[in-house]
PDB file of C-alpha atoms in Angstrom:
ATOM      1  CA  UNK U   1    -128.205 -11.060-169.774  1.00  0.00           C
ATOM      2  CA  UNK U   2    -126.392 -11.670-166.446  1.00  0.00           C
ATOM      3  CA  UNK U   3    -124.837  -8.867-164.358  1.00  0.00           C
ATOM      4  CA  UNK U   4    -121.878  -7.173-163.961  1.00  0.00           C
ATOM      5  CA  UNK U   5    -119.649  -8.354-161.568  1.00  0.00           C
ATOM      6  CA  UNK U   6    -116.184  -6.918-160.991  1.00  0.00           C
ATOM      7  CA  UNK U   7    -113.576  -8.925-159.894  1.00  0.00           C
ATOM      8  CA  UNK U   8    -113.306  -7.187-156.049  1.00  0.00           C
ATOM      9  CA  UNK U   9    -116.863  -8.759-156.005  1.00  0.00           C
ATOM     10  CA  UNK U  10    -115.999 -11.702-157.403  1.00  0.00           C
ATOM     11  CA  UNK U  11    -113.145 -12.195-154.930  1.00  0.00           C
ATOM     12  CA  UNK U  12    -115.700 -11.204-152.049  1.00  0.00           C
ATOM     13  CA  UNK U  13    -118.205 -13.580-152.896  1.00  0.00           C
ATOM     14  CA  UNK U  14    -115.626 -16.460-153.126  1.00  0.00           C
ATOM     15  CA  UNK U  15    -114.664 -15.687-149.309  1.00  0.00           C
ATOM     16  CA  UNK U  16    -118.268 -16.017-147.879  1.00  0.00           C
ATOM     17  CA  UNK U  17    -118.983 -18.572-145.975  1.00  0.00           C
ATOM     18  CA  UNK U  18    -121.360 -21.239-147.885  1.00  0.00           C
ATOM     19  CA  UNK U  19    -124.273 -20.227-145.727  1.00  0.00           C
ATOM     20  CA  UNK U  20    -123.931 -16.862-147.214  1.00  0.00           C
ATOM     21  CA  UNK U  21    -123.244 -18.076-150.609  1.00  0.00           C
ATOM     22  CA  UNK U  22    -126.609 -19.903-150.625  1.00  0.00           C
ATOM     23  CA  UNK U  23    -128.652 -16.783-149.626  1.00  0.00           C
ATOM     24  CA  UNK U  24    -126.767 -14.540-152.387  1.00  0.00           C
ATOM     25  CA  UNK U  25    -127.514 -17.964-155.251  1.00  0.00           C
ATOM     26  CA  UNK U  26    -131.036 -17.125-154.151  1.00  0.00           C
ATOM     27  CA  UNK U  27    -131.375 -13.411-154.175  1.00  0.00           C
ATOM     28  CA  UNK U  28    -129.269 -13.418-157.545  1.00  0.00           C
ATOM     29  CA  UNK U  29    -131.621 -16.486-159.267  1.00  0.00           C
ATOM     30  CA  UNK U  30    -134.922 -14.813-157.916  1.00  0.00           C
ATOM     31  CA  UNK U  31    -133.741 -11.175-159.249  1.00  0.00           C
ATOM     32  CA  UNK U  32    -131.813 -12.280-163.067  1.00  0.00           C
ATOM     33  CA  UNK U  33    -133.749 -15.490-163.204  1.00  0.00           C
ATOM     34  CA  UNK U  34    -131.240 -17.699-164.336  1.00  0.00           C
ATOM     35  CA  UNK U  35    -128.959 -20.880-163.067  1.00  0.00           C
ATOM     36  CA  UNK U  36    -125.409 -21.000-164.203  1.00  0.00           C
ATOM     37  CA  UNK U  37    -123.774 -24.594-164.717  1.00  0.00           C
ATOM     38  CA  UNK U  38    -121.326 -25.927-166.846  1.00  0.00           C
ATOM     39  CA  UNK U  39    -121.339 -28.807-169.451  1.00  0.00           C
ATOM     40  CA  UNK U  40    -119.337 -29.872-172.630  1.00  0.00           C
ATOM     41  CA  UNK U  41    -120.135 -31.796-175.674  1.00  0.00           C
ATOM     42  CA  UNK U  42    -121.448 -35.039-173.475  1.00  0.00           C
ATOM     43  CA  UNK U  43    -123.582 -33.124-171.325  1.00  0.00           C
ATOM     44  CA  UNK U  44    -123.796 -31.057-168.404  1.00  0.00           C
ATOM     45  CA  UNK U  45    -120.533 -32.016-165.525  1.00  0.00           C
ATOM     46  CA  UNK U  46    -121.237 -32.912-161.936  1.00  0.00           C
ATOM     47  CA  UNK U  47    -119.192 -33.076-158.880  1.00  0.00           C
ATOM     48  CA  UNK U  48    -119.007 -35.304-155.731  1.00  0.00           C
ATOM     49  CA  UNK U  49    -120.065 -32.752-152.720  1.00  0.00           C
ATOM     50  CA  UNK U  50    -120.109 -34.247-148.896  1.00  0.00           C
ATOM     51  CA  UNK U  51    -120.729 -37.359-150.335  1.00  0.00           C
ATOM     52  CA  UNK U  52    -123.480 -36.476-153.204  1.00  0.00           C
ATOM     53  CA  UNK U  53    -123.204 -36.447-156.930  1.00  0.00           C
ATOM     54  CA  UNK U  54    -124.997 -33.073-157.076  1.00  0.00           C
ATOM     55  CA  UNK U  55    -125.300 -30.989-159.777  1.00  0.00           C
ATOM     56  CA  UNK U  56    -123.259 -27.817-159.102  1.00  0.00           C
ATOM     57  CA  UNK U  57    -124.559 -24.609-160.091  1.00  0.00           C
ATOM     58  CA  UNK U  58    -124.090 -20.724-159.311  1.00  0.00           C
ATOM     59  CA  UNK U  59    -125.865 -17.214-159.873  1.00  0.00           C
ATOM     60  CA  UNK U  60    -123.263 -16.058-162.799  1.00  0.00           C
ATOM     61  CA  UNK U  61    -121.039 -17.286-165.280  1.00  0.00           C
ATOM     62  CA  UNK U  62    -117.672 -15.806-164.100  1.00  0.00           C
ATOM     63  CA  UNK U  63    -118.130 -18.538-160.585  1.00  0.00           C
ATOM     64  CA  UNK U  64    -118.789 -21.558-163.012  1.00  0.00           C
ATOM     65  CA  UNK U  65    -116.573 -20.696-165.376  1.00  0.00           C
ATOM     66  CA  UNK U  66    -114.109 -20.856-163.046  1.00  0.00           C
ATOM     67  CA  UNK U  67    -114.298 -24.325-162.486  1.00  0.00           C
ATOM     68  CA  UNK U  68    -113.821 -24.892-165.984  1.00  0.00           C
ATOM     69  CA  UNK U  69    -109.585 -26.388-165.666  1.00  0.00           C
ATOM     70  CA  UNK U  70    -108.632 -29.233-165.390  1.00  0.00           C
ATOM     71  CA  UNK U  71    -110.763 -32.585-166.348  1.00  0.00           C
ATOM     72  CA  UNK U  72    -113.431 -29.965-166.902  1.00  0.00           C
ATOM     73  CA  UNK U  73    -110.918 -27.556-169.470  1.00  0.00           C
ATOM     74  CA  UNK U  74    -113.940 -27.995-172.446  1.00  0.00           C
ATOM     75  CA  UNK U  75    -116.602 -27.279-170.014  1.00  0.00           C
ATOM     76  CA  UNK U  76    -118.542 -23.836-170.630  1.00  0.00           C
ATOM     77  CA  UNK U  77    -120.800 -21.847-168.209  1.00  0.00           C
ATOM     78  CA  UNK U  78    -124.388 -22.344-169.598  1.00  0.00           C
ATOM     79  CA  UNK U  79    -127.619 -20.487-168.317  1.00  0.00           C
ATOM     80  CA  UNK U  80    -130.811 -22.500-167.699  1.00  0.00           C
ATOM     81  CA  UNK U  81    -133.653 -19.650-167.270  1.00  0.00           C
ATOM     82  CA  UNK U  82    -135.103 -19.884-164.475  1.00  0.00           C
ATOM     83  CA  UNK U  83    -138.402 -20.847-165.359  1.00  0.00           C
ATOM     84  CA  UNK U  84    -137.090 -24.189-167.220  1.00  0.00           C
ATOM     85  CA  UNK U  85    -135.009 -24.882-163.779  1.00  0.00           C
ATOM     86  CA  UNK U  86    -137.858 -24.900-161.764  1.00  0.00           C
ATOM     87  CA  UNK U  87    -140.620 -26.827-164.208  1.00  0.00           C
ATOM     88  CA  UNK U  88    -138.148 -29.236-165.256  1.00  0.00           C
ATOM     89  CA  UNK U  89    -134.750 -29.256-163.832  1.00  0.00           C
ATOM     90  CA  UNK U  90    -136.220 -29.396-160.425  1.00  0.00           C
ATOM     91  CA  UNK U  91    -138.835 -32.060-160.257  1.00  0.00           C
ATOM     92  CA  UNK U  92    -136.738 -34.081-162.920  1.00  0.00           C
ATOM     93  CA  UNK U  93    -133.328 -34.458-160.217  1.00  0.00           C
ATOM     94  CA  UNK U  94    -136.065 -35.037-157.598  1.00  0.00           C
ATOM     95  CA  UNK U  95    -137.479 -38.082-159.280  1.00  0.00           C
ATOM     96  CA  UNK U  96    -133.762 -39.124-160.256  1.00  0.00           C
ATOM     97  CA  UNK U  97    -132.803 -38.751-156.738  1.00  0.00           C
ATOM     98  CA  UNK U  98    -129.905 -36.512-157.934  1.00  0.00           C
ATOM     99  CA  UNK U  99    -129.033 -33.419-155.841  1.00  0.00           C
ATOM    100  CA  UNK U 100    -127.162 -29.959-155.970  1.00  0.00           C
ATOM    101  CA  UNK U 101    -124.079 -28.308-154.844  1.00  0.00           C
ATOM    102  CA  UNK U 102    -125.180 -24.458-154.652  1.00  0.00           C
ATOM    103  CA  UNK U 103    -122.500 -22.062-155.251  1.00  0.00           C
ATOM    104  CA  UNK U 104    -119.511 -24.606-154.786  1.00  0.00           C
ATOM    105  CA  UNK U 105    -116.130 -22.627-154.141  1.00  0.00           C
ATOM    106  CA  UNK U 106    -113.388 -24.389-155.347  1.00  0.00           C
ATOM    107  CA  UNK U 107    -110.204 -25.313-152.716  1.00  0.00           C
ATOM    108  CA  UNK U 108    -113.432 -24.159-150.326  1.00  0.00           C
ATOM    109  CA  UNK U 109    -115.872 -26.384-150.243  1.00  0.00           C
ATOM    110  CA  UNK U 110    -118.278 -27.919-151.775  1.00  0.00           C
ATOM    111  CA  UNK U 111    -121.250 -25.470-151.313  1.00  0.00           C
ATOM    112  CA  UNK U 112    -124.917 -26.314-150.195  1.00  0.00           C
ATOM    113  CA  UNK U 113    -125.605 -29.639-150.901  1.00  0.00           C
ATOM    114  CA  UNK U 114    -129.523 -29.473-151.113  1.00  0.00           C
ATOM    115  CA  UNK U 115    -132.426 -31.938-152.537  1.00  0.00           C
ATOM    116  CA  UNK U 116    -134.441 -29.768-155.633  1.00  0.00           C
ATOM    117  CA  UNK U 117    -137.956 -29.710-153.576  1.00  0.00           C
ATOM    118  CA  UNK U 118    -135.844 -27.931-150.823  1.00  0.00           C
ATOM    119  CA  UNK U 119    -134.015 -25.407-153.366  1.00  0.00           C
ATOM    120  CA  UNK U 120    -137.622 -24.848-155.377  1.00  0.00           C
ATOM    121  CA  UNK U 121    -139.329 -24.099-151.983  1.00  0.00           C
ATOM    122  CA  UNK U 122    -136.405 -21.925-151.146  1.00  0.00           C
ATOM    123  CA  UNK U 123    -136.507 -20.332-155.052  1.00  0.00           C
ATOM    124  CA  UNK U 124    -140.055 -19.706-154.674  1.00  0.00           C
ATOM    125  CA  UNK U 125    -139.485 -17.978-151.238  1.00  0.00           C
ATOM    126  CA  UNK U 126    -137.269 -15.704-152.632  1.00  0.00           C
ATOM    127  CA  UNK U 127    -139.715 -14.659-155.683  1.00  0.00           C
ATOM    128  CA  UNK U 128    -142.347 -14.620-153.280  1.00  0.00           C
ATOM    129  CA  UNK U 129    -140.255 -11.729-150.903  1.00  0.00           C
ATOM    130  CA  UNK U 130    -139.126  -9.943-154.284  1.00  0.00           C
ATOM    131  CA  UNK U 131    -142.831  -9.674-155.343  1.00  0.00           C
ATOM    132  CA  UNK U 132    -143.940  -7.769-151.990  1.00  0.00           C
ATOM    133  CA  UNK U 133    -140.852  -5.874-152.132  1.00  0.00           C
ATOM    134  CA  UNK U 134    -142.142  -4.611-155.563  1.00  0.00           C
ATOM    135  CA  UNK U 135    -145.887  -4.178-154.688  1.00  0.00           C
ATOM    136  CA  UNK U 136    -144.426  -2.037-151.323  1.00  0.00           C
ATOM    137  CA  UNK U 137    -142.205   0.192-153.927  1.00  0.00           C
ATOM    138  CA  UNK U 138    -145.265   0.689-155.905  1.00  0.00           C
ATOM    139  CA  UNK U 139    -147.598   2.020-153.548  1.00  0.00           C
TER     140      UNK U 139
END
């Protein structure tokens, strides 16, 4: 289960600059431990990104859903848990050479393009810092 996200929030996140959209993907990822994309019946979509075919994805369903018009009108936002993004997804697009937009705004840009070892080391980071924060709340 995701969380809530009102649409004032939704509307603020869309104006951040992608920098800032990249640190909130990670904070949000780390914290609900889950990837949002979108795919249809053939699979899961992707989207041409400074030059890339990346794999776009975003820290709730509302943002990906949102792409769904269009050529991408059957697409639905799916979760990956977290734990399947980073033993599979991750070290799978790295061997395919594929990469990934993070938390693409559409009319925008085109979000973070980023190679998987980069976004695992940066995933990992961010689990890393939520763990101390934890162990500092508990003493």
């Amino acid at each position: 289960m995701t969380y809530q996200l009102d649409k004032e929030q939704y509307e603020q996140q869309q104006r951040l600059p992608a920098a800032k959209r990249y640190a909130n993907f990670l904070t949000k990822v780390a914290v609900w431990e889950e990837v949002w994309s979108l795919r249809n019946d053939d699979g899961w979509v992707g989207v041409n990104s400074d030059g890339e075919e990346c794999l776009p994805v975003w820290p709730h369903p509302d943002f990906a859903q949102s792409w769904a018009t269009d050529d991408w009108s059957d697409c639905r936002a799916e979760a990956i848990p977290l734990d399947v993004w980073m033993e599979r997804w991750l070290p799978g697009m790295e061997a395919d050479g594929s990469m990934i937009a993070v938390f693409p705004v559409d009319g925008v840009d085109g979000g973070t393009v980023i190679d998987p070892i980069e976004l695992f080391d940066a995933i990992n980071a961010e689990l890393e810092a939520l763990a101390d924060e934890e162990e500092e709340d508990s003493k």
